[in-house]
Coordinates of C-alpha atoms in Angstrom, one line a residue:
Chain A
M1346 CA 103.0 1.4 -14.0
P1347 CA 101.2 -0.4 -17.6
R1348 CA 103.2 -2.0 -20.4
S1349 CA 103.2 0.3 -23.3
A1350 CA 100.0 -0.7 -25.8
S1351 CA 102.8 1.3 -28.4
S1352 CA 102.4 -2.3 -30.7
L1353 CA 98.6 -2.2 -30.2
P1354 CA 98.1 0.6 -33.1
Q1355 CA 100.5 -1.3 -35.8
A1356 CA 99.0 -4.9 -34.4
Y1357 CA 94.9 -3.7 -35.6
D1358 CA 96.6 -1.9 -38.2
A1359 CA 98.3 -5.5 -39.8
L1360 CA 94.1 -7.4 -38.3
R1361 CA 92.6 -4.6 -40.1
I1362 CA 94.5 -4.8 -44.0
V1363 CA 93.9 -9.2 -43.7
A1364 CA 90.6 -8.8 -42.8
A1365 CA 90.0 -6.7 -45.4
S1366 CA 91.1 -8.9 -48.3
D1367 CA 89.1 -12.2 -46.6
L1368 CA 87.8 -11.7 -43.6
K1369 CA 86.7 -15.5 -42.8
A1370 CA 91.3 -16.4 -43.1
P1371 CA 92.5 -18.4 -40.4
A1372 CA 95.1 -15.5 -40.9
V1373 CA 92.5 -13.0 -39.3
G1374 CA 91.9 -15.0 -36.4
E1375 CA 95.5 -15.3 -35.6
A1376 CA 95.9 -11.7 -35.8
L1377 CA 92.9 -10.9 -33.6
I1378 CA 94.9 -13.4 -31.6
E1379 CA 97.6 -11.2 -31.5
V1380 CA 95.3 -8.2 -30.5
A1381 CA 93.3 -9.9 -28.3
K1382 CA 96.6 -10.9 -26.2
I1383 CA 98.0 -7.3 -26.5
A1384 CA 95.4 -4.7 -24.9
L1385 CA 95.2 -7.8 -22.0
R1386 CA 98.6 -7.4 -21.1
F1387 CA 98.4 -4.4 -21.0
L1388 CA 95.2 -4.3 -18.8
G1389 CA 97.2 -6.5 -17.1
G1390 CA 98.7 -3.3 -15.4
C1391 CA 96.6 -1.2 -15.0
Q1392 CA 94.6 0.2 -12.4
R1393 CA 90.7 -1.6 -11.7
T1394 CA 87.9 0.0 -9.9
D1395 CA 85.1 -0.9 -9.1
L1396 CA 82.1 1.1 -10.5
K1397 CA 78.6 1.8 -8.5
C1398 CA 75.8 -0.7 -10.2
D1399 CA 72.2 -0.2 -10.4
I1400 CA 71.2 -3.3 -12.3
P1401 CA 70.6 -6.3 -10.4
G1402 CA 72.8 -9.5 -10.5
K1403 CA 75.5 -7.4 -12.5
D1404 CA 78.7 -5.9 -11.5
Y1405 CA 81.0 -3.9 -13.6
F1406 CA 84.5 -2.3 -12.9
C1407 CA 85.7 0.2 -15.4
F1408 CA 90.4 0.6 -16.2
Q1409 CA 91.5 3.3 -15.0
Q1410 CA 94.5 5.4 -15.9
A1411 CA 95.1 8.6 -15.0
P1412 CA 92.8 10.7 -16.0
A1413 CA 91.6 8.8 -18.8
R1414 CA 89.1 5.5 -17.7
S1415 CA 87.8 2.6 -19.6
R1416 CA 83.6 1.9 -20.5
P1417 CA 82.6 -0.2 -17.7
I1418 CA 83.0 -3.4 -17.8
N1419 CA 80.7 -6.6 -16.8
S1420 CA 83.2 -8.4 -13.2
Q1421 CA 81.2 -12.0 -14.2
L1422 CA 82.2 -12.2 -17.5
F1423 CA 85.8 -10.5 -18.0
D1424 CA 88.6 -13.2 -17.3
A1425 CA 91.6 -11.8 -18.9
E1426 CA 93.9 -15.0 -17.7
L1427 CA 91.0 -17.3 -19.2
A1428 CA 91.0 -15.1 -22.2
L1429 CA 94.4 -15.7 -23.1
Q1430 CA 93.8 -19.3 -22.2
N1431 CA 91.4 -20.1 -24.1
I1432 CA 91.9 -17.5 -27.6
E1433 CA 93.1 -19.7 -29.5
Q1434 CA 91.4 -22.3 -29.4
V1435 CA 87.9 -19.9 -30.3
F1436 CA 89.3 -19.4 -33.2
H1437 CA 90.8 -22.0 -34.2
K1438 CA 87.6 -24.9 -33.1
H1439 CA 84.5 -25.0 -33.9
P1440 CA 82.2 -22.9 -31.3
A1441 CA 79.4 -25.9 -30.9
Q1442 CA 83.3 -27.6 -29.6
I1443 CA 84.0 -25.1 -26.4
R1444 CA 82.1 -25.8 -23.6
Q1445 CA 79.6 -22.6 -23.3
D1446 CA 81.2 -20.6 -20.7
I1447 CA 84.6 -20.4 -21.6
L1448 CA 83.9 -19.5 -24.7
Q1449 CA 81.5 -16.3 -23.7
A1450 CA 84.1 -15.0 -21.3
T1451 CA 86.6 -15.7 -23.6
L1452 CA 85.0 -13.6 -26.6
Y1453 CA 83.7 -10.8 -24.1
T1454 CA 87.0 -10.4 -22.6
A1455 CA 88.5 -10.6 -25.9
A1456 CA 86.0 -8.4 -27.4
I1457 CA 85.6 -5.8 -24.6
A1458 CA 89.4 -5.2 -24.0
Y1459 CA 91.1 -3.4 -27.4
C1460 CA 88.3 -1.0 -26.6
A1461 CA 89.1 -0.3 -23.1
V1462 CA 92.6 -0.2 -23.6
T1463 CA 91.7 2.4 -26.9
D1464 CA 89.5 4.0 -24.3
L1465 CA 92.4 4.9 -22.2
T1466 CA 95.4 5.4 -24.8
K1467 CA 93.2 7.4 -27.2
T1468 CA 90.6 10.6 -26.9
G1469 CA 88.0 10.6 -28.9
D1470 CA 88.0 7.4 -31.1
Q1471 CA 85.4 5.7 -31.1
K1472 CA 85.9 4.4 -34.4
T1473 CA 89.0 2.0 -34.5
P1474 CA 86.5 0.1 -31.5
G1475 CA 83.4 0.0 -33.7
T1476 CA 85.9 -1.5 -36.9
Y1477 CA 87.4 -4.3 -34.6
F1478 CA 84.6 -5.4 -33.3
E1479 CA 82.9 -5.3 -36.4
I1480 CA 85.8 -7.6 -37.2
F1481 CA 85.7 -9.2 -34.3
V1482 CA 82.1 -10.7 -35.0
G1483 CA 82.4 -10.9 -38.8
H1484 CA 85.6 -13.0 -38.5
F1485 CA 83.9 -15.0 -35.9
V1486 CA 80.7 -15.8 -37.8
A1487 CA 82.5 -16.0 -41.3
R1488 CA 85.0 -18.6 -40.6
V1489 CA 81.7 -21.1 -39.2
Y1490 CA 79.5 -20.5 -42.7
G1491 CA 82.6 -20.9 -44.5
V1492 CA 82.0 -18.3 -46.4
N1493 CA 82.3 -13.8 -46.8
P1494 CA 80.2 -11.2 -46.7
K1495 CA 78.9 -8.4 -49.1
N1496 CA 77.7 -5.1 -47.6
R1497 CA 76.2 -3.8 -50.5
I1498 CA 73.3 -5.2 -52.6
Q1499 CA 72.4 -5.0 -56.1
V1500 CA 68.4 -3.0 -56.7
L1501 CA 66.4 -3.8 -58.8
N1502 CA 63.1 -2.4 -59.8
L1503 CA 62.1 -2.1 -63.8
D1504 CA 64.1 0.6 -64.9
L1505 CA 65.9 2.0 -62.0
Q1506 CA 69.4 -0.7 -61.3
S1507 CA 71.1 0.7 -57.9
E1508 CA 73.2 -0.6 -55.4
L1509 CA 72.4 -0.4 -52.2
P1510 CA 75.6 -0.6 -49.5
T1511 CA 74.4 -3.1 -45.9
D1512 CA 75.8 -3.8 -43.1
F1513 CA 77.4 -8.2 -43.7
I1514 CA 75.2 -10.3 -45.7
F1515 CA 76.0 -13.7 -45.9
D1516 CA 75.0 -16.1 -48.8
L1517 CA 74.8 -19.3 -47.0
G1518 CA 73.5 -21.1 -50.6
P1519 CA 70.6 -21.3 -52.8
D1520 CA 67.1 -22.8 -50.6
K1521 CA 68.9 -21.2 -47.7
A1522 CA 68.0 -17.6 -46.1
R1523 CA 70.7 -15.4 -46.5
I1524 CA 72.1 -13.4 -43.2
H1525 CA 71.6 -9.6 -42.7
L1526 CA 74.4 -9.1 -39.8
P1527 CA 74.8 -6.0 -38.7
I1528 CA 77.3 -5.4 -35.4
K1529 CA 77.3 -2.2 -33.0
T1530 CA 79.4 -1.9 -29.7
S1531 CA 76.5 -0.4 -28.8
T1532 CA 72.5 0.6 -30.3
R1533 CA 71.8 3.8 -28.9
E1534 CA 69.8 6.3 -30.8
R1535 CA 70.6 4.5 -34.2
V1536 CA 69.5 1.1 -34.0
I1537 CA 66.1 2.0 -36.0
Q1538 CA 68.2 1.8 -39.1
V1539 CA 68.9 -1.2 -37.9
W1540 CA 65.4 -2.2 -38.5
A1541 CA 64.8 -0.1 -41.7
H1542 CA 67.2 -1.6 -43.9
Q1543 CA 65.7 -4.8 -43.1
R1544 CA 62.6 -3.9 -44.7
V1545 CA 64.6 -2.6 -47.2
L1546 CA 65.9 -5.5 -47.9
D1547 CA 62.0 -7.3 -47.2
G1548 CA 60.7 -5.3 -50.2
V1549 CA 63.3 -5.9 -52.3
Y1550 CA 64.1 -9.6 -52.0
G1551 CA 60.8 -10.7 -50.8
M1552 CA 60.0 -11.6 -46.8
G1553 CA 62.0 -14.5 -45.8
R1554 CA 65.3 -14.1 -48.3
F1555 CA 67.0 -11.7 -45.5
R1556 CA 67.5 -13.1 -41.7
G1557 CA 68.2 -10.4 -39.7
V1558 CA 70.6 -11.0 -37.1
L1559 CA 72.1 -8.4 -35.2
V1560 CA 75.1 -8.4 -33.0
C1561 CA 76.3 -6.1 -30.5
L1562 CA 78.7 -5.8 -28.1
A1563 CA 76.9 -4.4 -24.5
E1564 CA 74.1 -1.2 -23.8
T1565 CA 76.5 0.4 -20.9
N1566 CA 76.7 4.1 -20.0
A1567 CA 79.2 5.4 -17.8
K1568 CA 78.2 8.0 -15.1
P1569 CA 80.4 10.6 -14.6
D1570 CA 80.5 9.8 -10.2
F1571 CA 82.2 6.0 -11.1
G1572 CA 77.7 4.7 -12.1
V1573 CA 76.9 2.5 -14.9
T1574 CA 73.7 1.8 -16.0
E1575 CA 72.4 0.1 -18.8
V1576 CA 70.8 2.5 -22.0
C1577 CA 67.7 0.7 -23.2
L1578 CA 65.1 1.2 -25.1
P1579 CA 62.6 -1.9 -25.2
N1580 CA 59.3 -0.5 -26.3
Q1581 CA 61.1 1.1 -29.3
W1582 CA 62.4 -1.9 -30.0
A1583 CA 58.6 -3.5 -29.8
I1584 CA 57.5 -0.4 -32.2
Y1585 CA 60.3 -0.9 -35.0
Q1586 CA 59.7 -5.2 -34.6
M1587 CA 55.5 -4.3 -35.5
F1588 CA 56.1 -1.8 -37.8
I1589 CA 59.1 -1.8 -39.9
A1590 CA 60.9 -5.4 -40.2
Q1591 CA 60.8 -8.2 -38.7
M1592 CA 64.4 -9.3 -36.8
H1593 CA 65.1 -12.6 -36.6
R1594 CA 67.5 -12.6 -33.3
V1595 CA 69.7 -9.8 -31.6
Y1596 CA 72.5 -11.6 -29.7
Y1597 CA 75.1 -9.9 -27.4
L1598 CA 78.1 -10.7 -25.6
D1599 CA 77.0 -8.9 -21.9
V1600 CA 73.4 -9.5 -22.8
P1601 CA 71.4 -6.3 -21.5
L1602 CA 68.3 -6.9 -18.6
K1603 CA 65.8 -5.0 -19.9
Y1604 CA 66.5 -6.6 -23.8
A1605 CA 66.3 -10.2 -22.4
E1606 CA 62.3 -9.4 -21.8
L1607 CA 62.2 -9.2 -25.1
G1608 CA 62.1 -12.5 -26.0
K1609 CA 59.1 -13.2 -23.5
Q1610 CA 56.0 -10.9 -24.9
F1611 CA 54.7 -9.6 -27.7
P1612 CA 56.2 -8.8 -30.3
F1613 CA 59.3 -11.6 -29.5
I1614 CA 62.9 -10.2 -30.1
P1615 CA 64.8 -13.3 -29.0
V1616 CA 67.6 -11.2 -27.2
I1617 CA 70.2 -13.9 -26.1
R1618 CA 74.3 -14.4 -25.7
L1619 CA 76.1 -14.4 -28.8
S1620 CA 78.0 -17.8 -27.2
N1621 CA 74.6 -19.8 -26.9
S1622 CA 73.8 -19.3 -31.2
C1623 CA 76.8 -22.1 -31.0
Chain B
M288 CA 89.6 42.7 -35.8
P289 CA 85.5 40.8 -35.1
R290 CA 83.6 41.6 -33.0
S291 CA 83.1 40.2 -29.6
A292 CA 80.7 36.7 -30.5
S293 CA 80.8 36.8 -26.5
S294 CA 76.9 37.6 -26.1
L295 CA 75.7 34.9 -28.6
P296 CA 75.4 32.2 -25.9
Q297 CA 73.4 33.7 -24.3
A298 CA 71.5 34.7 -26.9
Y299 CA 70.7 31.3 -27.8
D300 CA 70.0 30.3 -24.1
A301 CA 67.7 32.5 -23.7
L302 CA 66.4 31.4 -27.2
R303 CA 66.2 27.8 -25.8
I304 CA 64.3 29.4 -22.7
V305 CA 61.3 30.6 -25.2
A306 CA 61.1 28.1 -27.3
A307 CA 61.2 25.5 -24.3
S308 CA 57.5 26.9 -23.2
D309 CA 56.0 28.0 -26.5
L310 CA 57.8 27.8 -29.9
K311 CA 55.1 29.5 -31.6
A312 CA 54.9 32.2 -29.8
P313 CA 56.3 35.6 -30.8
A314 CA 58.7 35.8 -28.6
V315 CA 60.7 32.9 -30.5
G316 CA 60.9 35.1 -32.8
E317 CA 62.2 38.2 -31.6
A318 CA 64.9 35.4 -29.8
L319 CA 65.2 34.0 -33.2
I320 CA 66.1 38.2 -34.4
E321 CA 68.5 38.6 -31.9
V322 CA 70.6 35.7 -32.3
A323 CA 70.7 36.0 -36.3
K324 CA 71.3 39.9 -35.6
I325 CA 74.7 39.6 -32.9
A326 CA 76.1 36.4 -34.9
L327 CA 75.5 38.7 -39.0
R328 CA 77.8 41.3 -36.8
F329 CA 79.8 39.3 -36.0
L330 CA 80.7 37.4 -39.1
G331 CA 80.4 40.6 -40.4
G332 CA 84.6 41.4 -39.7
C333 CA 85.4 38.1 -40.1
Q334 CA 87.6 37.0 -43.5
R335 CA 86.2 35.6 -46.0
T336 CA 87.4 33.0 -48.1
D337 CA 86.4 31.9 -51.5
L338 CA 86.2 28.0 -51.8
K339 CA 87.1 25.6 -54.5
C340 CA 83.5 24.9 -55.8
D341 CA 82.8 21.8 -57.5
I342 CA 79.2 22.1 -58.1
P343 CA 78.2 23.4 -61.7
G344 CA 76.2 27.4 -60.4
K345 CA 76.8 27.5 -57.5
D346 CA 79.8 29.5 -55.2
Y347 CA 80.7 29.2 -52.0
F348 CA 83.0 31.2 -49.5
C349 CA 83.8 30.4 -45.7
F350 CA 85.0 32.4 -43.0
Q351 CA 88.0 32.5 -41.2
Q352 CA 89.2 33.2 -38.2
A353 CA 92.7 31.5 -37.5
P354 CA 92.8 28.6 -37.5
A355 CA 89.4 27.6 -37.5
R356 CA 86.7 27.8 -40.4
S357 CA 83.3 28.0 -41.0
R358 CA 81.2 25.4 -43.4
P359 CA 80.3 26.5 -46.3
I360 CA 78.2 29.4 -47.8
N361 CA 76.8 29.6 -51.0
S362 CA 77.5 32.8 -51.9
Q363 CA 74.8 33.7 -54.3
L364 CA 72.7 33.0 -51.1
F365 CA 74.4 34.9 -48.2
D366 CA 73.8 38.2 -48.0
A367 CA 74.0 39.7 -44.3
E368 CA 72.7 43.4 -45.3
L369 CA 69.7 42.2 -47.1
A370 CA 68.5 39.7 -44.4
L371 CA 70.0 42.4 -41.4
Q372 CA 67.3 44.3 -43.0
N373 CA 64.3 41.7 -43.7
I374 CA 64.9 39.7 -41.0
E375 CA 62.1 41.2 -38.8
Q376 CA 59.7 40.7 -40.9
V377 CA 60.2 37.6 -42.4
F378 CA 59.6 36.7 -38.5
H379 CA 56.6 39.0 -38.2
K380 CA 54.5 38.8 -41.2
H381 CA 53.1 36.0 -43.2
P382 CA 56.0 34.2 -45.6
A383 CA 53.8 34.7 -48.8
Q384 CA 53.6 38.1 -48.0
I385 CA 57.2 38.1 -48.3
R386 CA 58.8 38.8 -52.4
Q387 CA 60.0 35.3 -52.8
D388 CA 63.9 35.5 -53.1
I389 CA 64.2 38.0 -49.6
L390 CA 62.6 35.4 -48.0
Q391 CA 64.8 32.9 -49.5
A392 CA 68.5 35.0 -49.0
T393 CA 67.2 36.0 -45.4
L394 CA 66.1 32.7 -43.6
Y395 CA 69.1 31.2 -45.5
T396 CA 71.3 33.6 -43.8
A397 CA 69.7 33.9 -40.6
A398 CA 70.4 30.3 -40.4
I399 CA 73.7 29.6 -41.4
A400 CA 75.1 32.4 -39.7
Y401 CA 74.8 30.8 -35.7
C402 CA 76.6 27.5 -37.6
A403 CA 78.9 29.8 -39.0
V404 CA 79.9 31.9 -35.9
T405 CA 79.6 28.5 -33.9
D406 CA 82.2 25.9 -36.2
L407 CA 84.0 30.0 -36.1
T408 CA 84.1 30.4 -31.7
K409 CA 83.6 27.1 -30.4
T410 CA 85.9 23.4 -31.0
G411 CA 83.2 20.8 -31.5
D412 CA 79.9 21.9 -30.8
Q413 CA 77.5 20.0 -33.8
K414 CA 74.8 20.0 -31.0
T415 CA 74.0 23.5 -30.7
P416 CA 73.3 24.6 -34.4
G417 CA 71.0 21.4 -34.9
T418 CA 69.0 22.6 -32.1
Y419 CA 68.9 26.4 -33.2
F420 CA 67.9 25.1 -37.0
E421 CA 65.3 23.3 -35.0
I422 CA 64.3 25.6 -33.7
F423 CA 64.4 28.4 -36.3
V424 CA 62.0 26.1 -38.8
G425 CA 60.0 24.6 -36.4
H426 CA 59.0 28.1 -34.7
F427 CA 58.7 29.9 -38.6
V428 CA 56.2 26.0 -39.3
A429 CA 54.5 27.0 -35.8
R430 CA 53.6 30.6 -36.3
V431 CA 52.2 30.0 -40.5
Y432 CA 49.7 26.5 -38.7
G433 CA 49.2 28.4 -35.3
V434 CA 49.8 25.5 -33.5
N435 CA 52.8 23.8 -31.5
P436 CA 54.3 20.6 -32.5
K437 CA 54.6 17.6 -30.5
N438 CA 57.6 15.1 -30.6
R439 CA 56.3 11.9 -29.4
I440 CA 53.2 10.2 -30.3
Q441 CA 51.4 7.2 -28.3
V442 CA 51.1 3.6 -30.1
L443 CA 48.1 1.5 -29.3
N444 CA 48.6 -1.6 -30.0
L445 CA 46.2 -4.8 -28.4
D446 CA 47.0 -5.0 -25.1
L447 CA 50.4 -3.4 -25.7
Q448 CA 50.2 0.7 -25.2
S449 CA 53.4 3.3 -25.0
E450 CA 54.9 6.4 -26.7
L451 CA 57.2 7.0 -29.2
P452 CA 60.2 9.8 -29.4
T453 CA 59.2 11.0 -32.5
D454 CA 60.3 15.0 -34.4
F455 CA 57.8 17.1 -34.5
I456 CA 54.3 16.1 -35.8
F457 CA 52.0 18.7 -36.7
D458 CA 48.3 18.3 -35.0
L459 CA 46.3 20.8 -37.9
G460 CA 42.5 20.0 -37.3
P461 CA 40.2 16.8 -38.0
D462 CA 40.6 15.3 -41.4
K463 CA 43.7 16.9 -42.4
A464 CA 46.7 15.3 -42.4
R465 CA 49.4 15.4 -39.5
I466 CA 52.5 17.1 -40.2
H467 CA 55.5 14.2 -39.4
L468 CA 58.5 17.2 -39.6
P469 CA 62.1 16.2 -39.5
I470 CA 64.6 19.4 -38.9
K471 CA 68.8 17.9 -39.7
T472 CA 71.5 20.8 -40.5
S473 CA 72.3 18.0 -43.0
T474 CA 71.0 14.2 -43.7
R475 CA 74.3 12.4 -43.9
E476 CA 73.9 8.3 -43.7
R477 CA 71.6 9.4 -40.6
V478 CA 68.5 10.2 -43.0
I479 CA 67.4 6.5 -43.2
Q480 CA 65.9 6.9 -39.6
V481 CA 63.4 9.7 -41.4
W482 CA 62.3 7.2 -44.0
A483 CA 62.0 4.4 -40.7
H484 CA 59.7 6.8 -38.6
Q485 CA 57.3 7.3 -41.4
R486 CA 56.8 4.3 -41.4
V487 CA 56.1 3.6 -38.3
L488 CA 53.2 6.7 -38.4
D489 CA 51.7 4.7 -41.6
G490 CA 51.4 1.8 -40.1
V491 CA 50.4 2.8 -36.5
Y492 CA 47.7 5.0 -37.5
G493 CA 47.5 3.9 -41.6
M494 CA 48.5 5.8 -44.2
G495 CA 48.3 9.0 -45.2
R496 CA 47.5 10.1 -41.9
F497 CA 50.9 11.8 -41.7
R498 CA 52.8 13.4 -44.5
G499 CA 56.1 14.0 -43.8
V500 CA 57.9 16.8 -44.5
L501 CA 61.8 16.7 -45.1
V502 CA 63.4 20.0 -43.7
C503 CA 66.8 20.8 -44.2
L504 CA 69.8 23.4 -44.1
A505 CA 72.4 22.2 -47.1
E506 CA 73.6 18.7 -47.7
T507 CA 77.9 20.7 -48.7
N508 CA 81.3 18.8 -47.1
A509 CA 84.9 21.7 -46.5
K510 CA 87.3 19.5 -48.2
P511 CA 90.9 20.6 -46.0
D512 CA 92.4 22.0 -49.2
F513 CA 89.8 25.2 -49.5
G514 CA 87.1 22.6 -51.7
V515 CA 83.6 22.3 -51.9
T516 CA 81.3 19.4 -52.8
E517 CA 78.0 18.4 -51.8
V518 CA 78.0 15.0 -49.8
C519 CA 74.1 13.4 -52.1
L520 CA 72.6 9.7 -52.2
P521 CA 70.4 9.8 -54.7
N522 CA 69.6 6.8 -55.4
Q523 CA 69.8 5.5 -51.1
W524 CA 66.8 8.0 -51.3
A525 CA 65.0 6.3 -54.5
I526 CA 65.1 3.2 -51.7
Y527 CA 63.8 4.8 -49.1
Q528 CA 61.1 5.9 -50.1
M529 CA 60.1 2.7 -53.0
F530 CA 60.6 1.0 -49.8
I531 CA 60.5 2.4 -46.1
A532 CA 57.6 4.4 -47.1
Q533 CA 56.8 8.1 -49.2
M534 CA 58.6 11.4 -47.9
H535 CA 56.0 14.0 -49.1
R536 CA 58.1 16.8 -48.9
V537 CA 62.0 18.1 -48.8
Y538 CA 62.8 21.3 -48.1
Y539 CA 66.1 22.8 -48.2
L540 CA 67.2 26.4 -47.5
D541 CA 70.5 25.5 -50.3
V542 CA 68.8 23.1 -52.8
P543 CA 71.6 20.4 -53.8
L544 CA 71.8 19.5 -57.1
K545 CA 71.2 15.3 -57.2
Y546 CA 68.5 15.4 -54.9
A547 CA 66.8 18.5 -57.4
E548 CA 66.0 15.9 -59.9
L549 CA 64.5 13.5 -58.0
G550 CA 61.9 15.3 -58.3
K551 CA 61.5 14.3 -62.1
Q552 CA 62.4 10.4 -62.3
F553 CA 60.6 8.3 -60.0
P554 CA 60.1 7.4 -57.3
F555 CA 59.7 11.4 -57.0
I556 CA 60.8 12.9 -54.8
P557 CA 59.9 16.1 -54.6
V558 CA 62.6 18.4 -53.1
I559 CA 62.8 21.7 -53.2
R560 CA 63.3 25.4 -52.0
L561 CA 61.9 25.9 -48.2
S562 CA 60.7 29.4 -49.3
N563 CA 58.4 27.7 -52.4
S564 CA 56.6 25.9 -49.4
C565 CA 55.4 29.5 -48.8

């Protein structure tokens, strides 16, 4: 029998509260570590089932707690033991001081653990995994930059003045490009919003003032027959990159195969592992 | 007791099948009339409850069949008797031959009737009202133009060639602007997609080749305490119109108050009743 996940909602609520007041604060790191530990211990008691995977070079499994199944989890990246050993240093040290393979596996494992437990224990909850992942990545980036993001910007245009709600915007100081950082567990058809917001920022503040960096978890899709596939629309991304705006980088914790190819051909969208950013 | 809505899913399926093969065909009009009649007769047996409305000059009610409630319905526009009397002429005559107030009320009543019955009888079904409304408006427009829309376009750019899935695109012949016609029951935060797709069309084919026309049902939001409000983001629409692309017109069956104002100030987005288009 899996251990209870009953303390997870409490730990998640505590995380949200500290994150709302100061995202870059060490307390947020501690709260993220706590959530990851509870989630990983719970998953340690759940049944693992291998999935049929048609993606070359990748293997996936899911956790099960009948009748629920978790989202697909990358077998090469998920390592609960390694993550439990290294989660502290990931949120305490500068990421450049951590071995890249350890950083990669720990980030992936800790990020997907909360999502997987939610899949198993709460029906139809798509909101808290998204918020958790946003805090997870937002804190990771804010701590490295030493600055908290904003999520709305002033739009001034002659006699018009208004505010636009945005994804995270990091101001790194004068004469540096600001970072426009949308964070999504997966993109699907909503991703055109990312390029459209970048276009608005380019239009209002001038080209190059905001560097667009999209961070995602994965693009896997579970099929009812225990199969798994990656849902990718690389041609559409290329069209958005050519005709809406230029995204500077796309980071994934689990890089989809077809998006990795986008860095090698026009219009050259670099899609790489988040751990390679450090 | 309300009459059964059991024949509605069948009528909806029949509508989808005829619409998929030839959207402008008279058979689609007949199927739409059939769905509207079944839905309106069902609603005739349901309880009506007035809603508390904070929108000046507007009144709303909902249908109830415990424990379910329908979406808010505009009391000034909904007229089941009028709609049952006039639904045939709306889908048989050219709309310019129909009195505008009759056209307006009949379109609104017939469009929202299917959505309201679905709210009452199917939990969590947001998909079929969206599809129904798309066929409803798509057929109305296709019949007037005498041409069926496409929903993907070729994107050619030097050595790249790919296809972009789009909302409806109507080709009205050489030297005429094509019509880019997204259709949504309501917009909420997803609406930036509409401007972003218009931007791609402008970029690929040149400014003015595609005229962007958005058609929506309403922007009402029901509150748990039997209140109703309109969810509008006019400042954001103005920003999209200035910095992403230009939409030519926005039509509503139930025009939201704050969006109606957008036609009177820069950047001048005309937001008007669909019946005024004819």
